[in-house]
Amino acid sequence: MSTYRIQGATGDWEVVIGLEVHAQVTSNSKLFSGSATAFGAEPNSQVSLIDAAMPGMLPVLNGECIRQAVRTGMAIDAQINKWSRFDRKNYFYADLPQGYQISQLYHPIVGEGSLTIEADEKAGIPEAKVIGVERIHVEQDAGKLMHDQHPTMSYVDLNRSGVALMEIVSRPDMNSPAEAGAYLSKLRTILRYVGSCDGNMDQGSMRADVNVSVRRPGDELGTRTETKNVNSVRFVMQAIEHEANRQVDVIEGGGKIVQETRLFDPNTGSTRSMRSKEDAHDYRYFPDPDLLPLVLEDAFLENCRASLPELPDAKRARYEGELGLSAYNAAVLTADVDTFRWFEALLAETALAQGKQPAEVAKQAANWLISELFGALNKLGKSLDESPVSHEQAAELLALVGKGTISGSIAKQVLEIMLETGEGATAIVEREGLKQESDTGAIEAKVDEILAANSDKVEQYRGGKVALFGFFVGQTMKAMQGKANPGVINEILKSKLG
Amino acid sequence: MTNITDLGVAAIRDGVAAGQFSAVEVAEAFNANVAAAQSALNAFIVATPEKAIEAAKAVDAARSAGQALGPMAGVPIGMKDLFATEGVQTTAASRMLECFVPHYESTVSRKLWEAGAGMLGKLNLDQFAMGSSNESSYFGNVISPWQRRGSNAQLTPGGSSGGSSAAIAARLAPAATGTDTGGSIRQPAAYTGTVGIKPTYGRCSRWGVVAYASSLDQAGSMARDVTDCSIMLEAMAGFDPKDSTSLDLAVPAWTASLSGDLKGKKVGIPREYRVDGMPAEVDAIWEQGIAWAKDAGAEVVEVSLPHTKYALAAYYIIAPAEASSNLARYDGVRYGLRDLPDGAGLQDMYAATRAAGFGDEVKRRILIGTYVLSAGFYDAYYTQAQKVRTLISQDFAKAFEQVDVLLTPTAPSAAFALGENVDDPLSMYLNDVFTVPASLAGLPAMSVPAGLDAQGLPLGLQIIGRPLDEQGVLNAGLAIEARAGFTAKPEKWW
């Protein structure tokens, strides 16, 4: 249960949120035509006769888009409808050449499913929560109007016209901006795992219509508003926050919430009215007579299922269970496709380089990736796939640590040089003479020197102040210029100090 | 020697192949007839004599080179102006598309050109194929070459394929394409003493055909005899991956299997087609058809199609509903007419463009369709009409358990005079009462001329077959044709 409440003048209010996410299906061609779908192409360079709705043109369904929608449904454990149908949603607008959008109102391809958002104490999500997904249907995107090309006219770019979208409709199961944000992030992760949508919200590949209402805790649902086309996780959270507070203010001021469509302004973080229900279009939905009902065969469904990758929840559980990673590390490494791919490549190389099982080096690889490489890349302002250090190079570095050739702190220095020069770890260690000293004699000599020079501290240690052990280790390491094997130092110190 | 323009598809093709005349001679003869009749009959929206000659030259050259000739080689035809023809204006008889020249060729017309046919021109029709009299064309009425005995009143050639039927009857073309949504091939054929077949829904690709009502629209062939229709339909039909409703089936060799022998066949007579107020002459010709069927060896059985009386109402909900959506693309934004009044915004442009571009009948059907699909009325009209459609299909399926084909009149009367029904849309819609049920069920159906009424006007009989049984329909048509011996032709007054 979310404890998130809006504190109104008259008491606490609970927020109820549902999201309709439009996700562009990853596919080389459009839903009903062979036109390309690349982002950023010249206006009207990816438009077929069908996309422009020339007389007598007919839609032909792109099977790849259907495959992706089905795989997405399977990834959220949803019911897959073996019989579905396309409907026409009729309205006039200059970005809609046919005068109707081909969508699925009555019989969507994917039915009831769900996904789980993880507990996040800091964000106010005390425990994991299952969010219901009501349906996923497939539909055409519209084109784009360009108002800045001519002083008195608007231009139309039809490149997006007919591009396949999945509309993923959640149940109103979320009760705080954080939950909505977590849902959207999780959904994006799943889509990217499945490969059915690239999740690039800044390119419009994913956008959300946000339904918000408020009520007294435990009351019936209040009237909702729908804020259209919000295109980042942060904006979705802002829009909810603003809209929920606005609704509370309206109700507490004696007003009523009207069911309406609203727009989010990212500059002010607020929403404003676009049109009310009275102005709502009558879309005159009816089955598209140009298309036959879509019937999915068992073999096709099996093929879709077999092609699904390991999904985020399963992967995280495996990282914790089989690889022994901490819950935190497992969550970080599975949060995105790029991250887990990098990690798994690193893990394989690391196990190979050290002649060990992956489970034996997983912690080392995970810790290094999260605390060392992430930090270093962050400083450089680079993403993981732009990393100057390859998995192979990283594995070589980790092997040096694993075999005791260098210490962890030396490894940090080596990584910095690697990032700068692109050299291999072994070469750097050789050249810079960073190889760690495991020669007991040399270390023993230094320990003797240090104990002699600090006889007072030795007294104190022997008197019970055991925390001083770290001091002796540090001094020895310093004297060895950081190149001594910490294990050996420990052993010698323990025996000398008694 | 017979006049070339009195010859049909098979005779022209065979004559060209045998060297009796050249394809160019044929094209020139028909081009001349087209030009001579244009001002009187207005059958064509645009004539394309150069296209006919070009195709004919190619056929003559292929023949000289000893190459194999296609099944329509050397046959010039008329193309209903609902089929997109690359580089030739395609108007759907509407002001909306007056200057529209497509960059693509419809699948059906492409197949015909590949079979060796040439194009005489684009034939007039009811605007967007909406109408039963060819009075809704922006380019003027088509005048039937037929006249009542002792009268020079202008008659309808039927609709919507009225340019096609008039051109064939007047010997301006040996054959033409038609499209049939609720009877638009069969009714004009019946009114002009010509033959027209609408195949099973899905036999001919709809790709490149300006859409009226997608779930009903079906292209077909029109000519002066059953064999010619069969030859042409074979050339037009076939699976097209660009049309999702196209049937993925091979086209049977209908022409090679034509037989007028109906021994062992059962012909059904649907009792619900005996409607009140039907002229006695129509009844009589139906009786005559029954006798011919028996003579051809068939057993004649009365059958019942109990939901027939709801067909017309269902049709005039479903077809306008689909049309209201199909015609939304004509908005002045990308092609076709644009009416942009001074200072107008987008909505104003839509309103002005569509007000100026569409004729009254088109507007009427868009309004009906918009109404029946609107919130609160959808279930009462559209859903109900779809249920009726299912019941009508079931009626036919049941009847076809008993019989092989059905025999009915094609239309409840002979051709009427232009202007007679124009102010009364309902009585105009009644023209389709016998043709609409087969359209709703997607069945193959044809009209063959059976005789003349007392005023000397042609009457047609309709044969309806099982899904995919064009062969059965053509064979029954051939049997009727052989016995009717219909040789009447309109007296040339133009």
PDB file of C-alpha atoms in Angstrom, chain B residues 171-354:
ATOM      1  CA  ARG B 171     -20.827  -1.167 -79.921  1.00  0.00           C
ATOM      2  CA  LEU B 172     -18.356   1.397 -78.615  1.00  0.00           C
ATOM      3  CA  ALA B 173     -16.483  -1.439 -76.932  1.00  0.00           C
ATOM      4  CA  PRO B 174     -16.745  -5.217 -77.105  1.00  0.00           C
ATOM      5  CA  ALA B 175     -16.272  -5.445 -73.347  1.00  0.00           C
ATOM      6  CA  ALA B 176     -15.639  -3.293 -70.307  1.00  0.00           C
ATOM      7  CA  THR B 177     -14.757  -3.542 -66.676  1.00  0.00           C
ATOM      8  CA  GLY B 178     -17.390  -2.929 -64.077  1.00  0.00           C
ATOM      9  CA  THR B 179     -17.532  -2.900 -60.335  1.00  0.00           C
ATOM     10  CA  ASP B 180     -20.425  -4.220 -58.333  1.00  0.00           C
ATOM     11  CA  THR B 181     -21.178  -3.208 -54.761  1.00  0.00           C
ATOM     12  CA  GLY B 182     -24.922  -3.845 -54.628  1.00  0.00           C
ATOM     13  CA  GLY B 183     -25.694  -4.626 -58.264  1.00  0.00           C
ATOM     14  CA  SER B 184     -23.650  -2.113 -60.216  1.00  0.00           C
ATOM     15  CA  ILE B 185     -22.624  -4.652 -62.871  1.00  0.00           C
ATOM     16  CA  ARG B 186     -25.757  -6.764 -63.068  1.00  0.00           C
ATOM     17  CA  GLN B 187     -28.423  -4.072 -63.127  1.00  0.00           C
ATOM     18  CA  PRO B 188     -26.797  -2.012 -65.925  1.00  0.00           C
ATOM     19  CA  ALA B 189     -26.247  -5.230 -67.875  1.00  0.00           C
ATOM     20  CA  ALA B 190     -29.938  -6.085 -67.529  1.00  0.00           C
ATOM     21  CA  TYR B 191     -31.004  -2.582 -68.631  1.00  0.00           C
ATOM     22  CA  THR B 192     -28.884  -2.685 -71.776  1.00  0.00           C
ATOM     23  CA  GLY B 193     -29.198  -6.264 -73.017  1.00  0.00           C
ATOM     24  CA  THR B 194     -25.614  -7.059 -72.107  1.00  0.00           C
ATOM     25  CA  VAL B 195     -23.972  -9.673 -69.913  1.00  0.00           C
ATOM     26  CA  GLY B 196     -22.189  -8.871 -66.662  1.00  0.00           C
ATOM     27  CA  ILE B 197     -20.690 -11.023 -63.948  1.00  0.00           C
ATOM     28  CA  LYS B 198     -19.636 -10.152 -60.437  1.00  0.00           C
ATOM     29  CA  PRO B 199     -17.379 -12.937 -59.158  1.00  0.00           C
ATOM     30  CA  THR B 200     -17.088 -14.157 -55.570  1.00  0.00           C
ATOM     31  CA  TYR B 201     -15.900 -11.387 -53.234  1.00  0.00           C
ATOM     32  CA  GLY B 202     -12.103 -11.584 -53.191  1.00  0.00           C
ATOM     33  CA  ARG B 203     -11.620 -13.039 -56.684  1.00  0.00           C
ATOM     34  CA  CYS B 204     -10.552  -9.721 -58.178  1.00  0.00           C
ATOM     35  CA  SER B 205      -8.127  -7.459 -56.378  1.00  0.00           C
ATOM     36  CA  ARG B 206      -9.486  -4.182 -55.086  1.00  0.00           C
ATOM     37  CA  TRP B 207      -6.009  -2.646 -55.133  1.00  0.00           C
ATOM     38  CA  GLY B 208      -6.152   0.567 -57.117  1.00  0.00           C
ATOM     39  CA  VAL B 209      -9.926   0.624 -57.342  1.00  0.00           C
ATOM     40  CA  VAL B 210     -11.390   3.752 -55.743  1.00  0.00           C
ATOM     41  CA  ALA B 211     -13.234   2.361 -52.742  1.00  0.00           C
ATOM     42  CA  TYR B 212     -16.942   2.778 -52.158  1.00  0.00           C
ATOM     43  CA  ALA B 213     -17.848   0.037 -49.664  1.00  0.00           C
ATOM     44  CA  SER B 214     -14.842  -2.190 -49.110  1.00  0.00           C
ATOM     45  CA  SER B 215     -16.623  -5.289 -47.831  1.00  0.00           C
ATOM     46  CA  LEU B 216     -18.888  -5.329 -50.897  1.00  0.00           C
ATOM     47  CA  ASP B 217     -16.901  -3.811 -53.781  1.00  0.00           C
ATOM     48  CA  GLN B 218     -15.958  -6.365 -56.376  1.00  0.00           C
ATOM     49  CA  ALA B 219     -14.745  -5.920 -59.922  1.00  0.00           C
ATOM     50  CA  GLY B 220     -16.179  -7.962 -62.751  1.00  0.00           C
ATOM     51  CA  SER B 221     -16.487  -8.192 -66.500  1.00  0.00           C
ATOM     52  CA  MET B 222     -19.187  -6.940 -68.859  1.00  0.00           C
ATOM     53  CA  ALA B 223     -19.589  -7.950 -72.485  1.00  0.00           C
ATOM     54  CA  ARG B 224     -22.185  -9.076 -74.997  1.00  0.00           C
ATOM     55  CA  ASP B 225     -22.086 -12.787 -74.272  1.00  0.00           C
ATOM     56  CA  VAL B 226     -21.296 -15.243 -71.525  1.00  0.00           C
ATOM     57  CA  THR B 227     -18.145 -16.596 -73.124  1.00  0.00           C
ATOM     58  CA  ASP B 228     -16.666 -13.121 -73.537  1.00  0.00           C
ATOM     59  CA  CYS B 229     -17.416 -12.332 -69.904  1.00  0.00           C
ATOM     60  CA  SER B 230     -15.738 -15.552 -68.890  1.00  0.00           C
ATOM     61  CA  ILE B 231     -12.595 -14.867 -70.934  1.00  0.00           C
ATOM     62  CA  MET B 232     -12.276 -11.379 -69.532  1.00  0.00           C
ATOM     63  CA  LEU B 233     -12.978 -12.375 -65.929  1.00  0.00           C
ATOM     64  CA  GLU B 234     -10.295 -15.032 -66.141  1.00  0.00           C
ATOM     65  CA  ALA B 235      -7.828 -12.331 -67.170  1.00  0.00           C
ATOM     66  CA  MET B 236      -8.903  -9.990 -64.342  1.00  0.00           C
ATOM     67  CA  ALA B 237      -9.126 -12.382 -61.428  1.00  0.00           C
ATOM     68  CA  GLY B 238      -6.386 -13.774 -59.203  1.00  0.00           C
ATOM     69  CA  PHE B 239      -4.718 -13.459 -55.846  1.00  0.00           C
ATOM     70  CA  ASP B 240      -3.095 -10.136 -55.039  1.00  0.00           C
ATOM     71  CA  PRO B 241      -0.957  -9.861 -51.902  1.00  0.00           C
ATOM     72  CA  LYS B 242      -1.613  -6.108 -51.945  1.00  0.00           C
ATOM     73  CA  ASP B 243      -5.290  -6.698 -51.103  1.00  0.00           C
ATOM     74  CA  SER B 244      -5.747  -8.437 -47.740  1.00  0.00           C
ATOM     75  CA  THR B 245      -9.257  -9.545 -48.694  1.00  0.00           C
ATOM     76  CA  SER B 246      -8.089 -11.090 -51.960  1.00  0.00           C
ATOM     77  CA  LEU B 247      -8.575 -14.865 -52.173  1.00  0.00           C
ATOM     78  CA  ASP B 248      -5.365 -16.856 -52.325  1.00  0.00           C
ATOM     79  CA  LEU B 249      -6.709 -19.319 -54.877  1.00  0.00           C
ATOM     80  CA  ALA B 250      -5.788 -20.177 -58.428  1.00  0.00           C
ATOM     81  CA  VAL B 251      -8.177 -18.917 -61.089  1.00  0.00           C
ATOM     82  CA  PRO B 252     -10.003 -21.898 -62.626  1.00  0.00           C
ATOM     83  CA  ALA B 253     -10.108 -22.332 -66.412  1.00  0.00           C
ATOM     84  CA  TRP B 254     -13.733 -21.201 -66.571  1.00  0.00           C
ATOM     85  CA  THR B 255     -13.834 -20.633 -70.300  1.00  0.00           C
ATOM     86  CA  ALA B 256     -12.386 -24.016 -71.182  1.00  0.00           C
ATOM     87  CA  SER B 257     -14.955 -25.685 -68.935  1.00  0.00           C
ATOM     88  CA  LEU B 258     -17.995 -23.749 -70.170  1.00  0.00           C
ATOM     89  CA  SER B 259     -20.999 -25.989 -70.761  1.00  0.00           C
ATOM     90  CA  GLY B 260     -24.666 -25.107 -71.174  1.00  0.00           C
ATOM     91  CA  ASP B 261     -25.734 -28.606 -70.290  1.00  0.00           C
ATOM     92  CA  LEU B 262     -27.522 -28.447 -66.936  1.00  0.00           C
ATOM     93  CA  LYS B 263     -28.340 -32.161 -66.650  1.00  0.00           C
ATOM     94  CA  GLY B 264     -28.136 -33.255 -63.032  1.00  0.00           C
ATOM     95  CA  LYS B 265     -28.128 -29.618 -61.832  1.00  0.00           C
ATOM     96  CA  LYS B 266     -30.746 -28.108 -59.609  1.00  0.00           C
ATOM     97  CA  VAL B 267     -31.888 -24.557 -60.147  1.00  0.00           C
ATOM     98  CA  GLY B 268     -33.517 -22.812 -57.185  1.00  0.00           C
ATOM     99  CA  ILE B 269     -36.311 -20.276 -57.478  1.00  0.00           C
ATOM    100  CA  PRO B 270     -36.391 -18.111 -54.332  1.00  0.00           C
ATOM    101  CA  ARG B 271     -40.016 -17.470 -53.459  1.00  0.00           C
ATOM    102  CA  GLU B 272     -39.229 -14.198 -51.649  1.00  0.00           C
ATOM    103  CA  TYR B 273     -38.128 -12.631 -54.944  1.00  0.00           C
ATOM    104  CA  ARG B 274     -41.752 -12.499 -56.099  1.00  0.00           C
ATOM    105  CA  VAL B 275     -42.344  -8.974 -54.872  1.00  0.00           C
ATOM    106  CA  ASP B 276     -45.542  -6.961 -54.969  1.00  0.00           C
ATOM    107  CA  GLY B 277     -45.947  -4.567 -57.813  1.00  0.00           C
ATOM    108  CA  MET B 278     -43.445  -6.304 -60.074  1.00  0.00           C
ATOM    109  CA  PRO B 279     -44.434  -5.813 -63.738  1.00  0.00           C
ATOM    110  CA  ALA B 280     -46.072  -8.872 -65.300  1.00  0.00           C
ATOM    111  CA  GLU B 281     -43.463  -8.850 -68.032  1.00  0.00           C
ATOM    112  CA  VAL B 282     -40.671  -9.329 -65.519  1.00  0.00           C
ATOM    113  CA  ASP B 283     -42.605 -12.217 -64.018  1.00  0.00           C
ATOM    114  CA  ALA B 284     -43.159 -13.697 -67.453  1.00  0.00           C
ATOM    115  CA  ILE B 285     -39.503 -13.542 -68.418  1.00  0.00           C
ATOM    116  CA  TRP B 286     -38.657 -15.256 -65.129  1.00  0.00           C
ATOM    117  CA  GLU B 287     -41.107 -18.052 -65.978  1.00  0.00           C
ATOM    118  CA  GLN B 288     -39.499 -18.256 -69.393  1.00  0.00           C
ATOM    119  CA  GLY B 289     -36.095 -18.605 -67.741  1.00  0.00           C
ATOM    120  CA  ILE B 290     -37.394 -21.438 -65.600  1.00  0.00           C
ATOM    121  CA  ALA B 291     -38.613 -23.211 -68.711  1.00  0.00           C
ATOM    122  CA  TRP B 292     -35.204 -22.726 -70.388  1.00  0.00           C
ATOM    123  CA  ALA B 293     -33.440 -24.135 -67.352  1.00  0.00           C
ATOM    124  CA  LYS B 294     -35.635 -27.234 -67.472  1.00  0.00           C
ATOM    125  CA  ASP B 295     -35.020 -27.497 -71.176  1.00  0.00           C
ATOM    126  CA  ALA B 296     -31.294 -27.484 -70.494  1.00  0.00           C
ATOM    127  CA  GLY B 297     -31.782 -30.513 -68.247  1.00  0.00           C
ATOM    128  CA  ALA B 298     -31.980 -28.861 -64.838  1.00  0.00           C
ATOM    129  CA  GLU B 299     -34.385 -29.749 -62.098  1.00  0.00           C
ATOM    130  CA  VAL B 300     -36.147 -26.616 -60.862  1.00  0.00           C
ATOM    131  CA  VAL B 301     -36.851 -26.333 -57.148  1.00  0.00           C
ATOM    132  CA  GLU B 302     -38.546 -23.605 -55.164  1.00  0.00           C
ATOM    133  CA  VAL B 303     -36.390 -22.422 -52.254  1.00  0.00           C
ATOM    134  CA  SER B 304     -36.792 -19.903 -49.473  1.00  0.00           C
ATOM    135  CA  LEU B 305     -34.483 -17.048 -48.566  1.00  0.00           C
ATOM    136  CA  PRO B 306     -36.507 -15.763 -45.626  1.00  0.00           C
ATOM    137  CA  HIS B 307     -34.409 -12.721 -44.748  1.00  0.00           C
ATOM    138  CA  THR B 308     -34.441 -11.229 -48.225  1.00  0.00           C
ATOM    139  CA  LYS B 309     -36.781  -8.436 -47.212  1.00  0.00           C
ATOM    140  CA  TYR B 310     -34.196  -7.036 -44.810  1.00  0.00           C
ATOM    141  CA  ALA B 311     -31.364  -7.068 -47.331  1.00  0.00           C
ATOM    142  CA  LEU B 312     -31.896  -3.650 -48.850  1.00  0.00           C
ATOM    143  CA  ALA B 313     -32.114  -1.973 -45.442  1.00  0.00           C
ATOM    144  CA  ALA B 314     -28.960  -3.732 -44.250  1.00  0.00           C
ATOM    145  CA  TYR B 315     -27.157  -2.792 -47.459  1.00  0.00           C
ATOM    146  CA  TYR B 316     -28.082   0.859 -47.131  1.00  0.00           C
ATOM    147  CA  ILE B 317     -26.565   0.885 -43.660  1.00  0.00           C
ATOM    148  CA  ILE B 318     -23.383  -1.098 -44.280  1.00  0.00           C
ATOM    149  CA  ALA B 319     -22.432   0.431 -47.621  1.00  0.00           C
ATOM    150  CA  PRO B 320     -22.857   4.076 -46.523  1.00  0.00           C
ATOM    151  CA  ALA B 321     -21.115   3.341 -43.201  1.00  0.00           C
ATOM    152  CA  GLU B 322     -18.034   2.078 -45.024  1.00  0.00           C
ATOM    153  CA  ALA B 323     -18.313   4.844 -47.604  1.00  0.00           C
ATOM    154  CA  SER B 324     -18.422   7.566 -44.967  1.00  0.00           C
ATOM    155  CA  SER B 325     -15.042   6.344 -43.738  1.00  0.00           C
ATOM    156  CA  ASN B 326     -13.543   5.447 -47.133  1.00  0.00           C
ATOM    157  CA  LEU B 327     -14.266   8.914 -48.498  1.00  0.00           C
ATOM    158  CA  ALA B 328     -12.766  10.745 -45.523  1.00  0.00           C
ATOM    159  CA  ARG B 329      -9.423  10.824 -47.333  1.00  0.00           C
ATOM    160  CA  TYR B 330     -10.789  13.331 -49.858  1.00  0.00           C
ATOM    161  CA  ASP B 331     -10.011  16.302 -47.670  1.00  0.00           C
ATOM    162  CA  GLY B 332      -8.157  18.712 -49.931  1.00  0.00           C
ATOM    163  CA  VAL B 333      -4.880  18.197 -48.106  1.00  0.00           C
ATOM    164  CA  ARG B 334      -2.824  15.974 -50.400  1.00  0.00           C
ATOM    165  CA  TYR B 335      -4.472  15.616 -53.836  1.00  0.00           C
ATOM    166  CA  GLY B 336      -7.687  16.253 -55.680  1.00  0.00           C
ATOM    167  CA  LEU B 337      -9.873  19.293 -55.257  1.00  0.00           C
ATOM    168  CA  ARG B 338      -8.948  21.873 -52.644  1.00  0.00           C
ATOM    169  CA  ASP B 339     -11.303  24.698 -51.876  1.00  0.00           C
ATOM    170  CA  LEU B 340      -9.522  27.110 -49.592  1.00  0.00           C
ATOM    171  CA  PRO B 341     -11.605  30.239 -49.007  1.00  0.00           C
ATOM    172  CA  ASP B 342      -9.735  33.403 -48.004  1.00  0.00           C
ATOM    173  CA  GLY B 343      -8.562  33.256 -44.431  1.00  0.00           C
ATOM    174  CA  ALA B 344      -9.890  29.750 -44.004  1.00  0.00           C
ATOM    175  CA  GLY B 345      -8.529  27.377 -41.404  1.00  0.00           C
ATOM    176  CA  LEU B 346      -8.248  23.625 -41.669  1.00  0.00           C
ATOM    177  CA  GLN B 347     -11.862  22.877 -40.719  1.00  0.00           C
ATOM    178  CA  ASP B 348     -13.123  25.496 -43.175  1.00  0.00           C
ATOM    179  CA  MET B 349     -11.035  23.961 -45.917  1.00  0.00           C
ATOM    180  CA  TYR B 350     -12.463  20.525 -45.206  1.00  0.00           C
ATOM    181  CA  ALA B 351     -16.001  21.838 -45.272  1.00  0.00           C
ATOM    182  CA  ALA B 352     -15.557  23.918 -48.412  1.00  0.00           C
ATOM    183  CA  THR B 353     -13.651  21.206 -50.272  1.00  0.00           C
ATOM    184  CA  ARG B 354     -16.073  18.437 -49.493  1.00  0.00           C
TER     185      ARG B 354
END
